[in-house]
mmCIF file of C-alpha atoms in Angstrom:
data_model
loop_
_atom_site.group_PDB
_atom_site.id
_atom_site.type_symbol
_atom_site.label_atom_id
_atom_site.label_comp_id
_atom_site.label_asym_id
_atom_site.label_seq_id
_atom_site.Cartn_x
_atom_site.Cartn_y
_atom_site.Cartn_z
ATOM 1 C CA MET A 954 3.342 17.137 22.946
ATOM 2 C CA LYS A 955 3.552 13.949 25.227
ATOM 3 C CA ARG A 956 0.829 13.845 27.001
ATOM 4 C CA TYR A 957 -1.202 15.149 23.867
ATOM 5 C CA ALA A 958 0.429 11.941 21.611
ATOM 6 C CA TRP A 959 -1.018 9.288 24.377
ATOM 7 C CA VAL A 960 -4.584 11.140 24.026
ATOM 8 C CA MET A 961 -4.728 10.576 20.019
ATOM 9 C CA MET A 962 -3.601 7.291 20.748
ATOM 10 C CA LEU A 963 -6.012 6.347 23.093
ATOM 11 C CA MET A 964 -8.520 7.951 21.584
ATOM 12 C CA ILE A 965 -8.061 5.741 18.141
ATOM 13 C CA CYS A 966 -8.032 2.848 20.145
ATOM 14 C CA PHE A 967 -11.191 3.323 22.447
ATOM 15 C CA SER A 968 -12.623 4.287 18.842
ATOM 16 C CA THR A 969 -11.763 1.075 16.711
ATOM 17 C CA VAL A 970 -12.998 -1.730 19.368
ATOM 18 C CA VAL A 971 -16.513 0.386 19.647
ATOM 19 C CA MET A 972 -16.642 0.457 16.238
ATOM 20 C CA ALA A 973 -14.791 -2.552 14.045
ATOM 21 C CA GLN A 974 -15.687 -5.345 13.059
ATOM 22 C CA LYS A 975 -14.849 -9.330 13.649
ATOM 23 C CA PRO A 976 -11.849 -9.375 10.856
ATOM 24 C CA PHE A 977 -11.688 -12.297 9.078
ATOM 25 C CA ASP A 978 -9.548 -14.110 6.096
ATOM 26 C CA VAL A 979 -10.251 -14.886 2.160
ATOM 27 C CA ASP A 980 -8.695 -16.889 -0.232
ATOM 28 C CA LEU A 981 -7.645 -14.795 -3.389
ATOM 29 C CA TRP A 982 -7.870 -17.533 -5.383
ATOM 30 C CA PRO A 983 -10.431 -20.512 -4.495
ATOM 31 C CA LYS A 984 -9.981 -22.745 -7.220
ATOM 32 C CA LYS A 985 -6.965 -22.315 -9.357
ATOM 33 C CA PRO A 986 -5.060 -18.497 -9.317
ATOM 34 C CA GLN A 987 -4.731 -16.700 -12.784
ATOM 35 C CA VAL A 988 -1.113 -16.774 -12.802
ATOM 36 C CA LYS A 989 1.181 -19.817 -10.974
ATOM 37 C CA SER A 990 3.946 -19.654 -8.893
ATOM 38 C CA GLU A 991 6.628 -22.240 -9.003
ATOM 39 C CA ASP A 992 7.189 -22.110 -5.345
ATOM 40 C CA HIS A 993 3.728 -24.488 -5.082
ATOM 41 C CA SER A 994 2.871 -24.560 -0.903
ATOM 42 C CA ASP A 995 2.905 -20.762 -1.332
ATOM 43 C CA THR A 996 -0.913 -19.210 -0.914
ATOM 44 C CA ALA A 997 -2.592 -15.942 -1.266
ATOM 45 C CA ARG A 998 -5.443 -13.941 0.570
ATOM 46 C CA VAL A 999 -6.515 -11.316 1.968
ATOM 47 C CA ARG A 1000 -7.811 -10.434 5.928
ATOM 48 C CA VAL A 1001 -10.393 -8.039 5.725
ATOM 49 C CA PHE A 1002 -11.137 -5.602 8.523
ATOM 50 C CA LEU A 1003 -14.978 -3.717 8.083
ATOM 51 C CA PRO A 1004 -16.218 -0.458 10.061
ATOM 52 C CA ASN A 1005 -19.852 -0.636 11.970
ATOM 53 C CA ALA A 1006 -21.678 -0.943 8.852
ATOM 54 C CA LYS A 1007 -23.621 2.649 10.853
ATOM 55 C CA GLU A 1008 -19.887 3.732 10.747
ATOM 56 C CA ALA A 1009 -18.224 2.720 6.794
ATOM 57 C CA THR A 1010 -17.828 6.738 5.023
ATOM 58 C CA GLY A 1011 -18.138 3.255 1.738
ATOM 59 C CA ARG A 1012 -14.171 3.875 1.268
ATOM 60 C CA ALA A 1013 -11.745 0.890 0.797
ATOM 61 C CA VAL A 1014 -7.871 0.486 0.897
ATOM 62 C CA VAL A 1015 -5.990 -2.408 -0.067
ATOM 63 C CA ILE A 1016 -2.921 -3.197 1.645
ATOM 64 C CA CYS A 1017 0.429 -4.692 1.212
ATOM 65 C CA PRO A 1018 3.045 -4.747 3.450
ATOM 66 C CA GLY A 1019 6.279 -4.840 2.740
ATOM 67 C CA GLY A 1020 9.789 -7.181 2.540
ATOM 68 C CA GLY A 1021 11.608 -7.066 0.077
ATOM 69 C CA TYR A 1022 9.470 -9.148 -2.020
ATOM 70 C CA GLN A 1023 11.319 -12.175 0.177
ATOM 71 C CA HIS A 1024 8.964 -11.862 3.324
ATOM 72 C CA LEU A 1025 5.486 -10.118 4.175
ATOM 73 C CA ALA A 1026 5.615 -7.848 7.674
ATOM 74 C CA MET A 1027 2.065 -8.545 7.447
ATOM 75 C CA GLU A 1028 1.966 -6.595 10.835
ATOM 76 C CA HIS A 1029 2.743 -3.670 11.151
ATOM 77 C CA GLU A 1030 2.928 -2.657 7.919
ATOM 78 C CA GLY A 1031 -0.433 -4.554 7.327
ATOM 79 C CA TYR A 1032 -3.052 -5.400 10.314
ATOM 80 C CA ASP A 1033 -1.584 -2.591 12.786
ATOM 81 C CA TRP A 1034 -3.027 0.187 10.553
ATOM 82 C CA ALA A 1035 -7.299 -0.967 11.198
ATOM 83 C CA THR A 1036 -7.067 1.043 13.903
ATOM 84 C CA PHE A 1037 -6.128 3.601 12.277
ATOM 85 C CA PHE A 1038 -8.988 3.630 8.938
ATOM 86 C CA ASN A 1039 -11.666 1.485 11.115
ATOM 87 C CA GLN A 1040 -12.186 4.390 13.047
ATOM 88 C CA GLU A 1041 -12.473 7.076 9.966
ATOM 89 C CA GLY A 1042 -15.261 4.690 8.075
ATOM 90 C CA ILE A 1043 -12.806 3.146 6.341
ATOM 91 C CA ALA A 1044 -12.035 -0.711 5.018
ATOM 92 C CA VAL A 1045 -8.974 -2.509 5.316
ATOM 93 C CA ILE A 1046 -8.417 -5.555 3.399
ATOM 94 C CA VAL A 1047 -4.561 -6.655 4.445
ATOM 95 C CA LEU A 1048 -2.852 -9.024 0.905
ATOM 96 C CA LYS A 1049 -0.819 -11.529 1.825
ATOM 97 C CA TYR A 1050 0.032 -11.391 -1.845
ATOM 98 C CA ARG A 1051 2.817 -14.400 -3.005
ATOM 99 C CA MET A 1052 6.477 -13.990 -3.893
ATOM 100 C CA PRO A 1053 7.371 -13.594 -7.757
ATOM 101 C CA HIS A 1054 10.619 -15.365 -7.328
ATOM 102 C CA GLY A 1055 11.860 -13.797 -10.636
ATOM 103 C CA ASN A 1056 7.884 -13.635 -11.678
ATOM 104 C CA PRO A 1057 6.853 -10.170 -11.240
ATOM 105 C CA LYS A 1058 3.066 -11.041 -12.817
ATOM 106 C CA VAL A 1059 2.608 -13.788 -9.441
ATOM 107 C CA PRO A 1060 2.331 -10.663 -7.373
ATOM 108 C CA VAL A 1061 1.096 -8.040 -9.968
ATOM 109 C CA SER A 1062 -2.279 -10.450 -10.272
ATOM 110 C CA ASP A 1063 -2.178 -11.459 -7.028
ATOM 111 C CA ALA A 1064 -3.294 -7.696 -5.530
ATOM 112 C CA GLU A 1065 -5.088 -7.203 -9.623
ATOM 113 C CA GLU A 1066 -7.634 -9.383 -7.877
ATOM 114 C CA ALA A 1067 -7.926 -7.560 -4.805
ATOM 115 C CA ILE A 1068 -8.627 -4.965 -5.638
ATOM 116 C CA ARG A 1069 -11.445 -7.412 -7.672
ATOM 117 C CA LEU A 1070 -12.477 -8.982 -4.535
ATOM 118 C CA VAL A 1071 -12.732 -5.818 -2.784
ATOM 119 C CA ARG A 1072 -15.112 -4.584 -5.661
ATOM 120 C CA ARG A 1073 -17.150 -7.733 -6.168
ATOM 121 C CA ASN A 1074 -18.624 -7.721 -2.756
ATOM 122 C CA SER A 1075 -18.381 -4.135 -2.651
ATOM 123 C CA GLY A 1076 -22.337 -4.536 -1.159
ATOM 124 C CA ASN A 1077 -22.021 -6.997 1.669
ATOM 125 C CA TRP A 1078 -19.194 -4.954 2.791
ATOM 126 C CA HIS A 1079 -20.827 -1.399 2.685
ATOM 127 C CA ILE A 1080 -17.755 -0.444 -0.493
ATOM 128 C CA ASN A 1081 -18.073 1.751 -2.790
ATOM 129 C CA PRO A 1082 -16.833 0.447 -6.077
ATOM 130 C CA ASN A 1083 -15.990 4.081 -6.500
ATOM 131 C CA ASP A 1084 -13.449 4.445 -3.829
ATOM 132 C CA VAL A 1085 -11.126 1.864 -3.430
ATOM 133 C CA GLY A 1086 -7.364 2.326 -3.064
ATOM 134 C CA ILE A 1087 -4.683 0.570 -2.896
ATOM 135 C CA MET A 1088 -1.632 0.941 -0.067
ATOM 136 C CA GLY A 1089 1.890 0.125 0.584
ATOM 137 C CA SER A 1090 5.358 0.084 1.982
ATOM 138 C CA SER A 1091 9.309 -0.446 0.705
ATOM 139 C CA ALA A 1092 8.260 -2.967 -1.864
ATOM 140 C CA GLY A 1093 4.693 -3.384 -0.168
ATOM 141 C CA GLY A 1094 4.679 0.176 -1.993
ATOM 142 C CA HIS A 1095 6.206 -0.737 -5.361
ATOM 143 C CA LEU A 1096 3.579 -3.644 -5.427
ATOM 144 C CA ALA A 1097 0.822 -1.178 -4.671
ATOM 145 C CA SER A 1098 2.383 2.205 -7.430
ATOM 146 C CA THR A 1099 3.343 -1.019 -9.820
ATOM 147 C CA ILE A 1100 -1.024 -1.296 -9.731
ATOM 148 C CA ALA A 1101 -1.341 2.399 -9.874
ATOM 149 C CA THR A 1102 0.022 2.703 -13.169
ATOM 150 C CA HIS A 1103 -0.377 -0.329 -15.273
ATOM 151 C CA ALA A 1104 -3.630 -1.764 -13.488
ATOM 152 C CA GLU A 1105 -7.123 -1.325 -16.131
ATOM 153 C CA LYS A 1106 -10.798 -1.293 -15.555
ATOM 154 C CA ASP A 1107 -12.109 -2.800 -12.416
ATOM 155 C CA ALA A 1108 -8.357 -3.557 -10.752
ATOM 156 C CA LYS A 1109 -7.628 -0.368 -11.421
ATOM 157 C CA PRO A 1110 -7.500 1.865 -7.711
ATOM 158 C CA ASN A 1111 -8.691 4.995 -6.684
ATOM 159 C CA PHE A 1112 -5.961 6.408 -4.685
ATOM 160 C CA GLN A 1113 -2.910 5.220 -3.634
ATOM 161 C CA ILE A 1114 -0.808 5.401 -0.146
ATOM 162 C CA LEU A 1115 2.980 4.882 -0.749
ATOM 163 C CA PHE A 1116 4.844 4.327 2.757
ATOM 164 C CA TYR A 1117 9.218 5.040 1.915
ATOM 165 C CA PRO A 1118 8.137 2.616 -1.353
ATOM 166 C CA VAL A 1119 10.461 1.084 -3.561
ATOM 167 C CA ILE A 1120 9.177 2.564 -7.256
ATOM 168 C CA THR A 1121 12.039 2.229 -9.887
ATOM 169 C CA MET A 1122 13.345 -0.594 -10.934
ATOM 170 C CA MET A 1123 17.085 1.293 -12.971
ATOM 171 C CA PRO A 1124 19.474 -0.276 -11.237
ATOM 172 C CA ASP A 1125 21.140 3.347 -10.149
ATOM 173 C CA ILE A 1126 18.690 3.871 -7.192
ATOM 174 C CA THR A 1127 16.468 1.225 -6.657
ATOM 175 C CA HIS A 1128 16.457 -1.556 -3.680
ATOM 176 C CA GLY A 1129 19.117 -4.669 -5.172
ATOM 177 C CA GLY A 1130 16.542 -7.390 -3.124
ATOM 178 C CA SER A 1131 13.621 -5.610 -4.413
ATOM 179 C CA HIS A 1132 14.718 -6.105 -7.867
ATOM 180 C CA ASN A 1133 16.269 -9.335 -7.876
ATOM 181 C CA ASN A 1134 13.966 -10.899 -6.595
ATOM 182 C CA LEU A 1135 11.022 -9.606 -8.408
ATOM 183 C CA LEU A 1136 12.853 -9.637 -12.202
ATOM 184 C CA GLY A 1137 15.598 -11.599 -11.162
ATOM 185 C CA LYS A 1138 19.579 -11.028 -10.863
ATOM 186 C CA GLU A 1139 20.341 -10.459 -14.951
ATOM 187 C CA PRO A 1140 16.576 -9.000 -15.837
ATOM 188 C CA LYS A 1141 16.154 -6.991 -19.712
ATOM 189 C CA LYS A 1142 16.215 -3.327 -19.862
ATOM 190 C CA ASN A 1143 12.892 -3.126 -21.335
ATOM 191 C CA LEU A 1144 11.937 -5.098 -18.773
ATOM 192 C CA GLU A 1145 13.419 -2.928 -15.300
ATOM 193 C CA ARG A 1146 11.394 0.386 -17.276
ATOM 194 C CA GLU A 1147 7.703 -1.688 -17.365
ATOM 195 C CA TYR A 1148 8.234 -2.694 -13.488
ATOM 196 C CA SER A 1149 9.893 1.163 -13.062
ATOM 197 C CA SER A 1150 6.904 3.056 -11.824
ATOM 198 C CA ASP A 1151 8.146 6.631 -12.488
ATOM 199 C CA LEU A 1152 8.230 6.202 -15.930
ATOM 200 C CA GLN A 1153 5.044 4.519 -16.057
ATOM 201 C CA VAL A 1154 2.461 7.435 -14.663
ATOM 202 C CA SER A 1155 0.075 8.966 -16.963
ATOM 203 C CA ARG A 1156 -2.577 12.141 -16.564
ATOM 204 C CA VAL A 1157 -5.294 8.816 -15.443
ATOM 205 C CA THR A 1158 -2.445 7.601 -12.629
ATOM 206 C CA PRO A 1159 -4.878 8.218 -9.572
ATOM 207 C CA ARG A 1160 -3.969 10.870 -6.827
ATOM 208 C CA ALA A 1161 -0.918 9.649 -4.035
ATOM 209 C CA TRP A 1162 -0.141 10.793 -0.487
ATOM 210 C CA ILE A 1163 3.670 9.265 -0.352
ATOM 211 C CA ALA A 1164 5.516 9.306 2.782
ATOM 212 C CA LEU A 1165 9.586 8.608 3.417
ATOM 213 C CA SER A 1166 12.464 9.108 6.019
ATOM 214 C CA ASP A 1167 15.265 12.236 4.669
ATOM 215 C CA ASP A 1168 17.487 9.725 6.228
ATOM 216 C CA ASP A 1169 16.370 5.972 4.939
ATOM 217 C CA HIS A 1170 18.894 4.273 3.845
ATOM 218 C CA GLY A 1171 17.224 1.016 3.302
ATOM 219 C CA VAL A 1172 15.786 2.372 0.144
ATOM 220 C CA LEU A 1173 16.524 5.894 -0.956
ATOM 221 C CA PRO A 1174 13.889 8.426 -0.863
ATOM 222 C CA ALA A 1175 14.504 9.430 -4.596
ATOM 223 C CA ASN A 1176 12.435 6.503 -5.422
ATOM 224 C CA GLY A 1177 9.608 8.612 -3.560
ATOM 225 C CA VAL A 1178 10.345 11.891 -4.150
ATOM 226 C CA ASN A 1179 11.109 10.622 -8.350
ATOM 227 C CA TYR A 1180 7.105 9.184 -8.072
ATOM 228 C CA TYR A 1181 5.625 12.575 -6.638
ATOM 229 C CA LEU A 1182 7.773 14.387 -9.253
ATOM 230 C CA GLU A 1183 6.166 12.388 -12.026
ATOM 231 C CA LEU A 1184 2.514 12.747 -10.281
ATOM 232 C CA TYR A 1185 3.609 16.366 -10.171
ATOM 233 C CA ARG A 1186 4.196 16.595 -14.161
ATOM 234 C CA HIS A 1187 1.242 14.170 -15.014
ATOM 235 C CA ASP A 1188 -0.634 16.926 -13.248
ATOM 236 C CA VAL A 1189 -1.512 13.750 -10.371
ATOM 237 C CA PRO A 1190 -2.924 15.254 -7.129
ATOM 238 C CA ALA A 1191 -0.438 13.858 -4.604
ATOM 239 C CA SER A 1192 1.226 14.677 -1.653
ATOM 240 C CA LEU A 1193 4.842 14.528 -0.607
ATOM 241 C CA HIS A 1194 5.433 13.954 2.865
ATOM 242 C CA VAL A 1195 9.549 13.511 3.880
ATOM 243 C CA TYR A 1196 10.373 12.908 7.973
ATOM 244 C CA PRO A 1197 13.832 14.613 8.972
ATOM 245 C CA LYS A 1198 14.444 10.879 11.121
ATOM 246 C CA GLY A 1199 13.473 7.658 10.908
ATOM 247 C CA GLY A 1200 14.781 5.449 8.416
ATOM 248 C CA HIS A 1201 12.809 2.471 6.973
ATOM 249 C CA GLY A 1202 10.025 0.410 7.327
ATOM 250 C CA TRP A 1203 8.174 2.385 10.962
ATOM 251 C CA GLY A 1204 4.841 1.784 9.567
ATOM 252 C CA PHE A 1205 2.877 2.176 12.415
ATOM 253 C CA ARG A 1206 4.716 1.083 15.170
ATOM 254 C CA SER A 1207 4.496 4.364 17.603
ATOM 255 C CA SER A 1208 7.998 4.892 18.043
ATOM 256 C CA PHE A 1209 8.606 6.574 14.739
ATOM 257 C CA LEU A 1210 9.597 10.020 16.675
ATOM 258 C CA TYR A 1211 6.663 11.304 14.176
ATOM 259 C CA HIS A 1212 4.064 8.250 14.132
ATOM 260 C CA ILE A 1213 1.468 10.729 15.327
ATOM 261 C CA GLU A 1214 2.013 13.633 12.375
ATOM 262 C CA MET A 1215 1.640 11.329 10.337
ATOM 263 C CA LEU A 1216 -1.547 9.998 11.335
ATOM 264 C CA LEU A 1217 -2.904 13.202 11.202
ATOM 265 C CA ASP A 1218 -1.130 14.078 7.380
ATOM 266 C CA LEU A 1219 -2.788 11.029 6.079
ATOM 267 C CA LYS A 1220 -6.037 11.638 7.714
ATOM 268 C CA SER A 1221 -6.461 15.209 6.327
ATOM 269 C CA TRP A 1222 -5.274 13.684 3.483
ATOM 270 C CA LEU A 1223 -8.359 11.192 3.610
ATOM 271 C CA LYS A 1224 -10.991 14.098 4.273
ATOM 272 C CA SER A 1225 -9.892 16.272 1.188
ATOM 273 C CA PHE A 1226 -11.644 13.855 -0.782
#
């Protein structure tokens, strides 16, 4: 099994070297941001990783790293994923979004603009504007699921990929740090409900792939499980993967015990539609 795992990783790395183009950064708001942040030094941008044009499938994914809405895990929950997706012919756009400081519209506006940016550049980047997904881990998973359940028209993603996501803002099972940083320490109940993605699912919510660990004590597994149940209840195609161990925050790290299985599960799902 160990030999098989190493072979898989070598194949992924080699394919990426052959296929991937040089990444580049784009300022998300070259003029003024749609929603101002109280931290004027905090800026939003994306880093774009494109596969070779001949290998591009037209699919793209905007990635929102986690960090409790306080900081961003840009490497293992962001940039490191380009290896896997580019090998599949999928463009990767990693979003460095601004911190909310109690105003959820700040990161939400950044994520929606990132989706629009991809669609505006779909021709030059060999992307199908009708095959643009969003992905997020932990608090980034909350942001991704918020976009999936709230965004409309050209900001609405076609699919969502969530890793150990924060889903609810209700006090019983939410992640306290993400809740307080996003909404403030004493938000109104209607605001908590609005940003509880499981309560915002509808029949037009895009299909989802969700992965988490059973022993996650950082973000309770009930977040992702409840979201899956609501997707199922609303007839939204969804796939839920609960791995026995791993805790929280593994991202693309090969130290995650089920790293290879997780990649194969995700690869299979991506080929299913």
